[in-house]
CSV table of C-alpha atoms and ligand atoms in Angstrom, one decimal:
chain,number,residue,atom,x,y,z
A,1,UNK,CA,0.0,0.0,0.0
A,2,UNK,CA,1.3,3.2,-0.9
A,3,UNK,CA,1.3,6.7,1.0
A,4,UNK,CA,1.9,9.4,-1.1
A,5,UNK,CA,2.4,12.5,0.9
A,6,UNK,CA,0.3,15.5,0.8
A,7,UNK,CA,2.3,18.6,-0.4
A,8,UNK,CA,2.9,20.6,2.6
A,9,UNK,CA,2.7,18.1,4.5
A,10,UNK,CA,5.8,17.0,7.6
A,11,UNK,CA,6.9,13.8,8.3
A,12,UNK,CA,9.3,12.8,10.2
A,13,UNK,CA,10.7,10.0,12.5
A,14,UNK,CA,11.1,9.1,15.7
A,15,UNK,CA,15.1,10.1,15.2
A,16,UNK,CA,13.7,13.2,13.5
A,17,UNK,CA,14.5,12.5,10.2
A,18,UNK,CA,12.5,14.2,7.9
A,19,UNK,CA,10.6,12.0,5.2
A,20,UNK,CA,11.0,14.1,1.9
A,21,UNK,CA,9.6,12.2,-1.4
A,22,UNK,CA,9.7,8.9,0.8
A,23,UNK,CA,7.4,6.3,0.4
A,24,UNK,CA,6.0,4.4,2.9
A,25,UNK,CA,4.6,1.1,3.5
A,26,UNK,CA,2.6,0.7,6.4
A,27,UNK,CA,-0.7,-1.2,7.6
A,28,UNK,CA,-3.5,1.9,7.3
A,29,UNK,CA,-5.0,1.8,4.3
A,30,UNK,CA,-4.5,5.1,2.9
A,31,UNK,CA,-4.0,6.7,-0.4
A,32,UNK,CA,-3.3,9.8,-2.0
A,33,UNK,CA,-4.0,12.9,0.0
A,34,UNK,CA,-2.9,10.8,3.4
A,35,UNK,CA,-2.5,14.2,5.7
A,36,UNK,CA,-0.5,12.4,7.9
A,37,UNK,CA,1.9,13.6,10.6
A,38,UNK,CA,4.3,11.2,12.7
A,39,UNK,CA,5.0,12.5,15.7
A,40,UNK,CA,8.8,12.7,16.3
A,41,UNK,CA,11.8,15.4,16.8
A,42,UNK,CA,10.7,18.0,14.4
A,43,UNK,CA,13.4,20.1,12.9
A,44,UNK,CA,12.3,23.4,12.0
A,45,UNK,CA,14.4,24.0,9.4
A,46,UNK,CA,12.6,21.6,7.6
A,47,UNK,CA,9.4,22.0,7.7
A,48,UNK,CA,8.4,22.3,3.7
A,49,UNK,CA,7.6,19.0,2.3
A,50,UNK,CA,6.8,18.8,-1.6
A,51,UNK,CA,5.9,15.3,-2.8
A,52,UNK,CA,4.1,14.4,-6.0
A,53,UNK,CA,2.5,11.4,-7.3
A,54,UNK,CA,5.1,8.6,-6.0
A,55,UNK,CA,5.3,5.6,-8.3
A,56,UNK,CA,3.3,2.5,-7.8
A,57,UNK,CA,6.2,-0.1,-6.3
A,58,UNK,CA,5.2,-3.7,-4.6
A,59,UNK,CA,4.3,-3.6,-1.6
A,60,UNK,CA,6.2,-6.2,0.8
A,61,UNK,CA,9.2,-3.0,0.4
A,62,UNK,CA,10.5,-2.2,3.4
A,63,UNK,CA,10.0,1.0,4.8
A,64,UNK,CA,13.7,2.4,5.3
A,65,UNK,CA,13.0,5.1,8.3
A,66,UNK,CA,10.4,3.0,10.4
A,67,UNK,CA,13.0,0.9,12.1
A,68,UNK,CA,14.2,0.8,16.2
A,69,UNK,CA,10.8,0.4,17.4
A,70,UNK,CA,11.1,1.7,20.9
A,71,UNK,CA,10.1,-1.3,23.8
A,72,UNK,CA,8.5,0.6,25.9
A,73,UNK,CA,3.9,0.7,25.8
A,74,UNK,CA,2.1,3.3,24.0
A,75,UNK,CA,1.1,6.3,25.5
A,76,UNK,CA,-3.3,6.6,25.4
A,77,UNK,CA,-3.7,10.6,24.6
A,78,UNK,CA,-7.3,11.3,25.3
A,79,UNK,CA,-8.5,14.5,24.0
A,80,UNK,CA,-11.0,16.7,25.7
A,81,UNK,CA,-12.8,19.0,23.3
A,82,UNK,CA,-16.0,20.9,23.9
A,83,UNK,CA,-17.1,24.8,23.8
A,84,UNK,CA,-15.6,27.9,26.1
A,85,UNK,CA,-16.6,27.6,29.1
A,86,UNK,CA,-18.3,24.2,29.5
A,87,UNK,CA,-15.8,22.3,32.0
A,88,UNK,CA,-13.1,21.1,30.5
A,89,UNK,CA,-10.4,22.6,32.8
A,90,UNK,CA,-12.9,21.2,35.6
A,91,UNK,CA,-13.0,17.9,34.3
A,92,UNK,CA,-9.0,17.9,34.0
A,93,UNK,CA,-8.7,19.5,37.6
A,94,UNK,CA,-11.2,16.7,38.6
A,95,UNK,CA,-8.9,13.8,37.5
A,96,UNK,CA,-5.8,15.6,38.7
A,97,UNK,CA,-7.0,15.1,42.0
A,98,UNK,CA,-8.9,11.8,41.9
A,99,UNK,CA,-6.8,8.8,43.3
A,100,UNK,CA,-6.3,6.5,40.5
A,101,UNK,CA,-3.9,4.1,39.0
A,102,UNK,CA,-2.9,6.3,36.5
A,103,UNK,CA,0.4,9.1,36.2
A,104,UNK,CA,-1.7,11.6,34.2
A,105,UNK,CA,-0.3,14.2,32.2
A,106,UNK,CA,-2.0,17.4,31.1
A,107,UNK,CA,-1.2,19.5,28.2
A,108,UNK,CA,-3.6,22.8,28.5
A,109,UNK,CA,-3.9,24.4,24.9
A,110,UNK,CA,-5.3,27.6,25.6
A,111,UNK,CA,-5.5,30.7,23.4
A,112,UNK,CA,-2.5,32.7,24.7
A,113,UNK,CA,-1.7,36.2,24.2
A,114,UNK,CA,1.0,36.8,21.4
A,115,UNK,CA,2.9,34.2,19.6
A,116,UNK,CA,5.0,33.3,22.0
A,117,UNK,CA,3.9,32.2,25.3
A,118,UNK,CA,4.7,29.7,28.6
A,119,UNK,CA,2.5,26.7,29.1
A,120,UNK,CA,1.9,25.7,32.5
A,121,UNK,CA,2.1,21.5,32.5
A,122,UNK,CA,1.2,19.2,35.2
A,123,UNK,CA,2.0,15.8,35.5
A,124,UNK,CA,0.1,14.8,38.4
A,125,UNK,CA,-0.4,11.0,40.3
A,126,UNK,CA,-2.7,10.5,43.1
A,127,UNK,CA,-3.2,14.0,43.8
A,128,UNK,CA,-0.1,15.3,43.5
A,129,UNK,CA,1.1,18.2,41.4
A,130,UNK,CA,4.7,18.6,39.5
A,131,UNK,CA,4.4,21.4,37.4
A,132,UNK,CA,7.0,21.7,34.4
A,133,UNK,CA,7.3,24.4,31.6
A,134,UNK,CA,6.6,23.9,28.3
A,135,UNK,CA,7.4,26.7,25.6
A,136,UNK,CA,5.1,26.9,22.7
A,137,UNK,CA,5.7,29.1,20.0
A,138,UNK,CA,1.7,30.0,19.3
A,139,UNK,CA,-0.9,29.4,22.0
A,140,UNK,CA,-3.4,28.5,20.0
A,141,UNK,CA,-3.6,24.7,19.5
A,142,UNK,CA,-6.3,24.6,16.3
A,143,UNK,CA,-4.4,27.1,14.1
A,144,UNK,CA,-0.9,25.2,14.1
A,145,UNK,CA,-2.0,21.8,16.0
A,146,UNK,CA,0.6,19.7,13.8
A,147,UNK,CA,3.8,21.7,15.2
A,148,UNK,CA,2.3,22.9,18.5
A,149,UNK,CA,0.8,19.6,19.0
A,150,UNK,CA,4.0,17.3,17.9
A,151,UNK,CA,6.4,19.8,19.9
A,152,UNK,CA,4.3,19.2,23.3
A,153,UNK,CA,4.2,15.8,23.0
A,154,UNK,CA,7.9,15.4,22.0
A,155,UNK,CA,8.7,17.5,25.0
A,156,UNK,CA,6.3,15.3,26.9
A,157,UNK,CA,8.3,12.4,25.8
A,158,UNK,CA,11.1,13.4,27.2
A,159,UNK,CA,9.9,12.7,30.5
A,160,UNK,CA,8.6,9.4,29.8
A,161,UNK,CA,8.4,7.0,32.9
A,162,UNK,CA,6.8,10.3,34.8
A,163,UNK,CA,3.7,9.3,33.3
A,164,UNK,CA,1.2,6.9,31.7
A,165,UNK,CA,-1.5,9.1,30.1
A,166,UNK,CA,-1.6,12.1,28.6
A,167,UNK,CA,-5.0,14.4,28.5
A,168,UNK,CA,-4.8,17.1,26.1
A,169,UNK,CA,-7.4,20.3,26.5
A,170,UNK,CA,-8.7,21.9,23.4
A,171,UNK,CA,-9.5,25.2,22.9
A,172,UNK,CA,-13.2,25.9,23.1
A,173,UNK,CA,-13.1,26.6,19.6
A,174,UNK,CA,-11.1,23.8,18.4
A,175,UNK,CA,-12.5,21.5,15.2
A,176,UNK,CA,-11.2,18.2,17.0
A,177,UNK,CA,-11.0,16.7,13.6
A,178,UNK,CA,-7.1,17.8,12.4
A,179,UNK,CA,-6.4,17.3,15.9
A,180,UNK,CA,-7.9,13.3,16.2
A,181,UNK,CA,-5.7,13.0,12.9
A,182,UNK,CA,-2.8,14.5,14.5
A,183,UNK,CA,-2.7,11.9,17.2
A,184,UNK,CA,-3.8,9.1,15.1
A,185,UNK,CA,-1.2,7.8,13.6
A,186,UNK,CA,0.0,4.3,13.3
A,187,UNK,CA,1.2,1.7,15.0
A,188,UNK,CA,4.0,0.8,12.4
A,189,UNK,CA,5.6,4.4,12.5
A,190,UNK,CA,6.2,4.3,15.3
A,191,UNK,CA,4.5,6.6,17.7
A,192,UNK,CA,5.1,6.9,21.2
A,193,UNK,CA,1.7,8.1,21.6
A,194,UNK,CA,-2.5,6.6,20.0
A,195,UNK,CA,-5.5,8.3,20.2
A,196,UNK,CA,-7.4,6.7,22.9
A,197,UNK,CA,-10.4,8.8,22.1
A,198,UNK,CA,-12.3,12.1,22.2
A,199,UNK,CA,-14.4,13.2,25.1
A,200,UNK,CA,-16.5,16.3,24.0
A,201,UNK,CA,-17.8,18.2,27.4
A,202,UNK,CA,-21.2,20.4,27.3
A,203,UNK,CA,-22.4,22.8,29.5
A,204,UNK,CA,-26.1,21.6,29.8
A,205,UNK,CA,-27.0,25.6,29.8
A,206,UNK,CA,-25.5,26.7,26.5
A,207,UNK,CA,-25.1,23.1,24.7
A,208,UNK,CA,-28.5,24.1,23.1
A,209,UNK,CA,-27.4,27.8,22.2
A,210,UNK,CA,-24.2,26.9,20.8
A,211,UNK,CA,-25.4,24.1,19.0
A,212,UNK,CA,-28.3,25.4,16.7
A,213,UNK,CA,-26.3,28.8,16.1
A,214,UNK,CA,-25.8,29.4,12.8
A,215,UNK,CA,-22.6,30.8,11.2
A,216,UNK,CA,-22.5,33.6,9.3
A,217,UNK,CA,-20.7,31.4,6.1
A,218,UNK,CA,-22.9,29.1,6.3
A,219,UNK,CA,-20.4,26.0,8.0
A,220,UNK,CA,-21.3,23.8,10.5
A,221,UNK,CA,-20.5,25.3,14.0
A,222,UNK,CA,-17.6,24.6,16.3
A,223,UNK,CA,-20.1,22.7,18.5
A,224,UNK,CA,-21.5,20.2,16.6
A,225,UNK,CA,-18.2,19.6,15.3
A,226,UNK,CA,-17.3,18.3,18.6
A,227,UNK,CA,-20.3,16.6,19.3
A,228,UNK,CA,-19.7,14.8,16.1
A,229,UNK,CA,-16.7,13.8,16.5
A,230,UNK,CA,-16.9,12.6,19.9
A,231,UNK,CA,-16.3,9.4,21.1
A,232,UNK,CA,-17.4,10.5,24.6
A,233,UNK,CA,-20.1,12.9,25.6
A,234,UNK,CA,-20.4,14.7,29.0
A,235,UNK,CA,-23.9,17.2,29.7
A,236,UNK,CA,-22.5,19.2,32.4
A,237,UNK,CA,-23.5,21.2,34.4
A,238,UNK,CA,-26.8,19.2,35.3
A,239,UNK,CA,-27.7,21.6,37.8
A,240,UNK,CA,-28.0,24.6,35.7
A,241,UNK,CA,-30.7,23.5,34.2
A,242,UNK,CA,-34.7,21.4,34.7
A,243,UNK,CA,-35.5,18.2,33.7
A,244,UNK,CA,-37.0,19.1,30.8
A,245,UNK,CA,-34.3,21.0,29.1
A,246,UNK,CA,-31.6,18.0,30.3
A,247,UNK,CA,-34.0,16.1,28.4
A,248,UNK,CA,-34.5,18.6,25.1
A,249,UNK,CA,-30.6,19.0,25.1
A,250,UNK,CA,-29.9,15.4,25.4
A,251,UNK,CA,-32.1,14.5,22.0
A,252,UNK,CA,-30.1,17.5,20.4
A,253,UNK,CA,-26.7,15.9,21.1
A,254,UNK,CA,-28.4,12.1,20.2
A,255,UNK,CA,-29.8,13.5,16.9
A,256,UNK,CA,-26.1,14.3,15.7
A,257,UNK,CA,-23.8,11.6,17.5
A,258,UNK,CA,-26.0,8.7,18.8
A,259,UNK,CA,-22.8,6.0,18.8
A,260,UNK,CA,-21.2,8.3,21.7
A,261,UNK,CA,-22.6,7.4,25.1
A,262,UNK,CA,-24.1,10.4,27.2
A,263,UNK,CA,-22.6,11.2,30.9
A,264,UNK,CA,-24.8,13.9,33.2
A,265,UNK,CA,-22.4,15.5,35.5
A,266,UNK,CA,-22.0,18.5,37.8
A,267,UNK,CA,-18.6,19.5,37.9
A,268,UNK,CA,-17.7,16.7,35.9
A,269,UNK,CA,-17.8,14.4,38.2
A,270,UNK,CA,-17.4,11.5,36.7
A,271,UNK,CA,-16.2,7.9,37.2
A,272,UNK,CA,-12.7,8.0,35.7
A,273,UNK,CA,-13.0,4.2,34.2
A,274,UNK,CA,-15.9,5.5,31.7
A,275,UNK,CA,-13.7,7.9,30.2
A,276,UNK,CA,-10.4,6.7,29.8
A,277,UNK,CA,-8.8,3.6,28.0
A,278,UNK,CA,-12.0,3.9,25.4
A,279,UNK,CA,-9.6,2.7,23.0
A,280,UNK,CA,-12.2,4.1,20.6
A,281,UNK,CA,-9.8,4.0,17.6
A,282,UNK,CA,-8.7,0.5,17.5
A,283,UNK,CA,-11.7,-1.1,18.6
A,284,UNK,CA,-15.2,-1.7,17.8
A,285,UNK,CA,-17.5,-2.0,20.0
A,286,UNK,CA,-20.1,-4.2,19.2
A,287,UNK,CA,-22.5,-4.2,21.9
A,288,UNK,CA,-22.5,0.0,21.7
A,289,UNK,CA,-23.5,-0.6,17.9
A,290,UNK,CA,-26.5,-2.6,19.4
A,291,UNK,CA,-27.5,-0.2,21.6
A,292,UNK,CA,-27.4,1.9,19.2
A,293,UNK,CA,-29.5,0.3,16.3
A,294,UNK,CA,-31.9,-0.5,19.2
A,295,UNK,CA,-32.1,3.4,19.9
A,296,UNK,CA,-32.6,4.2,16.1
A,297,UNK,CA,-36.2,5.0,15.8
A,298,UNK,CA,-36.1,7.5,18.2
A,299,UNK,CA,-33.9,9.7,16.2
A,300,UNK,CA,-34.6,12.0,13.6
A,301,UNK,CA,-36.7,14.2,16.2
A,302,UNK,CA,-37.0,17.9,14.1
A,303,UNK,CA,-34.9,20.0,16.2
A,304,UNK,CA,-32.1,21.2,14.2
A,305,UNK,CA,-31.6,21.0,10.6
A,306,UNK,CA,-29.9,17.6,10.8
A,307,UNK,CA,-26.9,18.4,8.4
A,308,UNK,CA,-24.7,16.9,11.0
A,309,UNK,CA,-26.1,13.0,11.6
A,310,UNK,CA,-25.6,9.4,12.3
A,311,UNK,CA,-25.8,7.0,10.3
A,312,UNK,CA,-25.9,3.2,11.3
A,313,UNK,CA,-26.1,0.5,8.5
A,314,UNK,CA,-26.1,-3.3,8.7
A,315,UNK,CA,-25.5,-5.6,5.3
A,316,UNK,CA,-25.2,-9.4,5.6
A,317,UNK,CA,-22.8,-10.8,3.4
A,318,UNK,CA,-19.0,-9.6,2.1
A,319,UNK,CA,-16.8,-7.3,0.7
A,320,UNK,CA,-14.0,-7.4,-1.5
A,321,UNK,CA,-10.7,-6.0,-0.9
A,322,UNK,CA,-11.5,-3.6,-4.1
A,323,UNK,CA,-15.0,-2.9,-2.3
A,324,UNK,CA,-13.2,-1.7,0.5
A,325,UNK,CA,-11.2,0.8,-1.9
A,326,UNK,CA,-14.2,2.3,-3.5
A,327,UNK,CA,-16.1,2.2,-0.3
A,328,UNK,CA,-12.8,4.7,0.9
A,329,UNK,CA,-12.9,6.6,-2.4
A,330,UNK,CA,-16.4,7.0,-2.8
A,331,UNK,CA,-17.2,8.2,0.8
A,332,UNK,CA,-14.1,9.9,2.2
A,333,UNK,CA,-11.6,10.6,-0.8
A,334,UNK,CA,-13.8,11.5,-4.3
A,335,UNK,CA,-17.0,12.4,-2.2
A,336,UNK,CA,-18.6,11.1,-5.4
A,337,UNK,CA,-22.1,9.9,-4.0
A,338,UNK,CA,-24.9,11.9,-4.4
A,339,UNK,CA,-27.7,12.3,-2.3
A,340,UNK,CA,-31.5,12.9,-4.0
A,341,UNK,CA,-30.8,16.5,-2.8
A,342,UNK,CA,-28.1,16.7,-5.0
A,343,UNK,CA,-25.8,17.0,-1.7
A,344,UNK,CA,-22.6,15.0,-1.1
A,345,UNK,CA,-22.2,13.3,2.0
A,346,UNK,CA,-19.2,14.4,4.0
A,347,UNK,CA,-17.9,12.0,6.3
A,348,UNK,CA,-16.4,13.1,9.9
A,349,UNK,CA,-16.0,9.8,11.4
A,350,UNK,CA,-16.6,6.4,10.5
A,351,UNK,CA,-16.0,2.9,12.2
A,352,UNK,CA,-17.4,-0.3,11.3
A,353,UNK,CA,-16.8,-4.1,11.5
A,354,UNK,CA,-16.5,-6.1,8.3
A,355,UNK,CA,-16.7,-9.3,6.6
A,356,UNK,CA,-13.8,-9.5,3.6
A,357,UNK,CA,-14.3,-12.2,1.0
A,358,UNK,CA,-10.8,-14.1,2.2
A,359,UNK,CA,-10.4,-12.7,5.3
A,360,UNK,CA,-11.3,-15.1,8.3
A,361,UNK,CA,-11.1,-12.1,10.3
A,362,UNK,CA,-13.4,-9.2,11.1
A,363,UNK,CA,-12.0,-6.6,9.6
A,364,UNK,CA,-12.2,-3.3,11.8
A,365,UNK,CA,-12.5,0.1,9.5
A,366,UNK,CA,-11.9,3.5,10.8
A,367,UNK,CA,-11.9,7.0,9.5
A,368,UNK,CA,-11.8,10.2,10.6
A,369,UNK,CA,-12.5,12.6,7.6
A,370,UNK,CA,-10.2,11.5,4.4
A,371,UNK,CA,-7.8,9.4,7.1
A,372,UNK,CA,-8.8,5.9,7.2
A,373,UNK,CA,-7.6,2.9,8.6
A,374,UNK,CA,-8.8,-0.9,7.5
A,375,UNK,CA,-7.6,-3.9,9.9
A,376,UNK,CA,-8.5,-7.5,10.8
A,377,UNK,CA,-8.8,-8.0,14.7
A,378,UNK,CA,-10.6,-11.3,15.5
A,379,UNK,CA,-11.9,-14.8,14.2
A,380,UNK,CA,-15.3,-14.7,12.9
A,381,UNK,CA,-16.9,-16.6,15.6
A,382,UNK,CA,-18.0,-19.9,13.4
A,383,UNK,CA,-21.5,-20.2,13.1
A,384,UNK,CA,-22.1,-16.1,13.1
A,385,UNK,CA,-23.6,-14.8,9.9
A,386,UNK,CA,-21.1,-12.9,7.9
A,387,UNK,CA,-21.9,-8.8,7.7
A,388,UNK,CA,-20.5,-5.8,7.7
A,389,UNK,CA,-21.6,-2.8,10.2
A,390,UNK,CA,-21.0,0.7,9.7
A,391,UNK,CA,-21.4,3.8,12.3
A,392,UNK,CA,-21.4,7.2,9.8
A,393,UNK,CA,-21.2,10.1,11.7
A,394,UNK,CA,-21.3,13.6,9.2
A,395,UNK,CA,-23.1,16.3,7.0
A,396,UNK,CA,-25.3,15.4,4.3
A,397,UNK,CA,-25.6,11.6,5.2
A,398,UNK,CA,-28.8,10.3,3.7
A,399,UNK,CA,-29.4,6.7,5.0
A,400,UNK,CA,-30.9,5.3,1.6
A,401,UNK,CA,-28.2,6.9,-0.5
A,402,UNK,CA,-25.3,5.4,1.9
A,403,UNK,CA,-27.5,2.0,2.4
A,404,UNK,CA,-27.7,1.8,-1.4
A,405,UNK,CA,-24.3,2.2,-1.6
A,406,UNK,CA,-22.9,-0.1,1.0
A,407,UNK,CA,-25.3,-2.9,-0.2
A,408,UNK,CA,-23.9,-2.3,-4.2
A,409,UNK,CA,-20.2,-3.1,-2.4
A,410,UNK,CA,-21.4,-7.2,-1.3
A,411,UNK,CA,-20.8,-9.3,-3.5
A,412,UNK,CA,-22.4,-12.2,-1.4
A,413,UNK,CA,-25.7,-12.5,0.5
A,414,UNK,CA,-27.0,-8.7,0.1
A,415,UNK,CA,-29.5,-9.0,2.6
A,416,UNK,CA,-30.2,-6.1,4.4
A,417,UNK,CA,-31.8,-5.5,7.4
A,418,UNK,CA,-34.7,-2.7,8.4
B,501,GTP,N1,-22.8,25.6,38.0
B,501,GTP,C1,-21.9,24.9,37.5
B,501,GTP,N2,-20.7,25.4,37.1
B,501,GTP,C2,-19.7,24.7,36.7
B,501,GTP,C3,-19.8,23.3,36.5
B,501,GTP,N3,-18.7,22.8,36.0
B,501,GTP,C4,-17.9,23.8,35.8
B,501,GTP,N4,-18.5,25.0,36.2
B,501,GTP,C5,-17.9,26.3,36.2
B,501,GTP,O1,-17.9,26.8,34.8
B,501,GTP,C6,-16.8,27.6,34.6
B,501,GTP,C7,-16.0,27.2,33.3
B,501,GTP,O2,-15.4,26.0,33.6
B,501,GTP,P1,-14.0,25.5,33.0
B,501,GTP,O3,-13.7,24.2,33.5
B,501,GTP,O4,-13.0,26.5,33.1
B,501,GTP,O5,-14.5,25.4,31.5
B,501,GTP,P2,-13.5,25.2,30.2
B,501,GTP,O6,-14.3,24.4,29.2
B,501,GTP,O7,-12.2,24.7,30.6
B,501,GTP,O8,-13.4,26.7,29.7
B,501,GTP,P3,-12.5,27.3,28.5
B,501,GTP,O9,-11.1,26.6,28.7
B,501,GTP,O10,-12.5,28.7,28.8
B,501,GTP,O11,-13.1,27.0,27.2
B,501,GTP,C8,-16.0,27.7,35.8
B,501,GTP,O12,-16.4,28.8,36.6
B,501,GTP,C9,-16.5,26.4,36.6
B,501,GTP,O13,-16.3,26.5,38.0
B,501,GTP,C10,-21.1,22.7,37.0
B,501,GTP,O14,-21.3,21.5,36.9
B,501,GTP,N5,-22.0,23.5,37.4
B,502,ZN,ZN1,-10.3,25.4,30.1
């Protein structure tokens, strides 16, 4: 599989050697415009990268740079997204202090005044607080996430053995989407760090404000970007507010991101085992998807324009490894399906749990926008029924359209269920 790098795009290794022209060969299934960043030492003398269209070569080469894979376990970096003001700080103050098994550390993205500006961090275990300095050259995480973001963490690194975790707080305006991607990365270059997942917080007050405001251009807002994308949802702020408008706000969030469970909290209070290790991005989890196709008819409830949705589809039957490429090139690369509104569906996040015609093992998919990621985990258990299960969380998703579509990829049984 080849990875041809997007121009402008940095990549570098763990040794900090930059990648310029390379290609790499490496388990994700990605193509083309791969925006992908490893993190590593990044030199910033070199941070222009110009590649164009690499040549096809076989693909059992070896990938010269990813070599010395470090011993030592992955760090989980969970990231904590959700609008100003709604409790993220709280929330990271909260597990600071909370006696756990874990050596948390916390990387507070804030806007800062000027470009350059000192970043308090805290590593903290079981209550206790060491506070380091950490220089970043722009305070604001969203606008330069890949240097801010990769320098942190390297710096982070550093101190490995300090800590186990790493939390990392948004700004309230941050799109977690380039950010996910940031952190994302895979296992076979090398990363110190995964993505364990992303835990949007709401203030139960505002969640409906923020939510249905409309931007002047016409984009989706900041908020249901993060409600999207999470993999986690906390409604804050529980005592703000009466029953009913818990209850109003909660169908709002369902009605754009029903795979993410729902957490009421005051003060984010909040049993830590429900939001760490979620290990959203390299597992599926099935019994979630039940709940969730079990949940379905309840959705759809008029209270926003929908543009932002979820989508769940089931297929029986298989896919071919080329139905697996088009599925990726249709939905997150060309954006070639149409909807009958003449709309193309744009795809924030994806997961979903396939049968490949050849594969005896599930095949797990992931994708956040155009990034995607196609794996085999586990033995189909014998006598189950082969399928393939999708979770399709984004703008302009109509469910016949993507049905359609899904069902035109089997090329065995194609029955599909209500
Ligand atoms: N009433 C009430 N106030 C809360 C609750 N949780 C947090 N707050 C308050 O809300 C305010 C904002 O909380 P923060 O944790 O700073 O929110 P944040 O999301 O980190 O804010 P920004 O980083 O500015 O986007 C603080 O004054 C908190 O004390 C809650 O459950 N109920
Ligand atoms: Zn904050």
């Amino acid at each position: 599989m080849n990875v041809v790098i997007k121009k402008g795009c940095k990549l570098w290794n763990r040794r900090g050697e930059i990648a310029l022209g390379q290609r790499f060969v490496r388990g994700k299934k990605s193509k083309r415009h791969c925006p992908i960043t490893v993190l590593g030492m990044p030199d910033d003398d070199n941070i222009a990268m110009v590649v164009g269209e690499v040549p096809e070569q076989d693909d059992d080469d070896e990938a010269p740079l990813l070599v010395d894979a470090p011993e030592l376990p992955r760090v989980p970096v969970t990231i904590l997204s959700g609008y100003l003001g709604a409790g993220k700080t709280t929330l990271l103050n909260y597990i600071l202090t909370q006696q756990h098994n874990k050596k948390v550390a916390v990387i507070l993205n804030e806007f800062g005044e000027g470009s350059s500006i000192e970043k308090s961090l805290n590593v903290g275990h079981a209550g206790e607080l060491y506070e380091e300095w950490l220089e970043l050259r722009n305070g604001c995480l969203c606008c330069s996430v890949k240097d801010n973001g990769v320098k942190a963490i390297e710096n982070l690194m550093k101190k490995r053995g300090k800590f186990d975790y790493i939390l990392l707080e948004t700004t309230g305006l941050a799109d977690p989407g380039p950010i996910a991607s940031l952190f994302w990365v895979d296992k076979q270059l090398e990363s110190e760090v995964y993505l364990d997942g992303i835990i949007t917080v709401l203030d139960s007050k505002y969640a409906q404000k923020n939510i249905t405001e409309k931007r002047p251009d016409g984009q989706v807002n900041e908020a249901v970007r993060q409600v999207a994308l999470a993999d986690l949802l906390i409604l804050n702020k529980t005592d703000l507010v009466d029953e009913a408008q818990l209850q109003f706000t909660t169908q709002l969030v369902r009605d754009i991101n029903s795979s993410a469970p729902i957490i009421n909290t005051q003060r984010c209070r909040v049993d830590l085992d429900k939001l760490l290790d979620l290990h959203a991005y390299d597992q599926f989890d099935s019994q979630g998807y039940e709940t969730i196709l079990e949940g379905r008819f309840e959705q759809g409830s008029p209270h926003l324009d929908q543009r932002v949705r979820t989508v769940t589809v089931e297929v029986w039957g298989s896919v071919t490894q080329k139905g697996l490429d088009t599925l990726a090139e249709v939905l997150l690369w060309e954006r070639s399906l149409v909807t009958p509104s003449g709309e193309h569906p744009l795809i924030y996040r994806m997961k979903g749990l396939v049968s490949v015609v050849g594969e005896e093992r599930r095949v797990m998919l992931q994708a956040v926008k155009e990034l995607y990621e196609a794996e085999p985990v586990d033995a189909w258990p014998p006598s189950s029924p082969r399928s393939c299960k999708f979770i399709i969380i984004g703008e302009n998703l109509d469910e016949g359209t993507i049905r359609q579509f899904l069902c035109s990829l089997i090329t065995e049984t194609s029955i599909t269920l209500p």
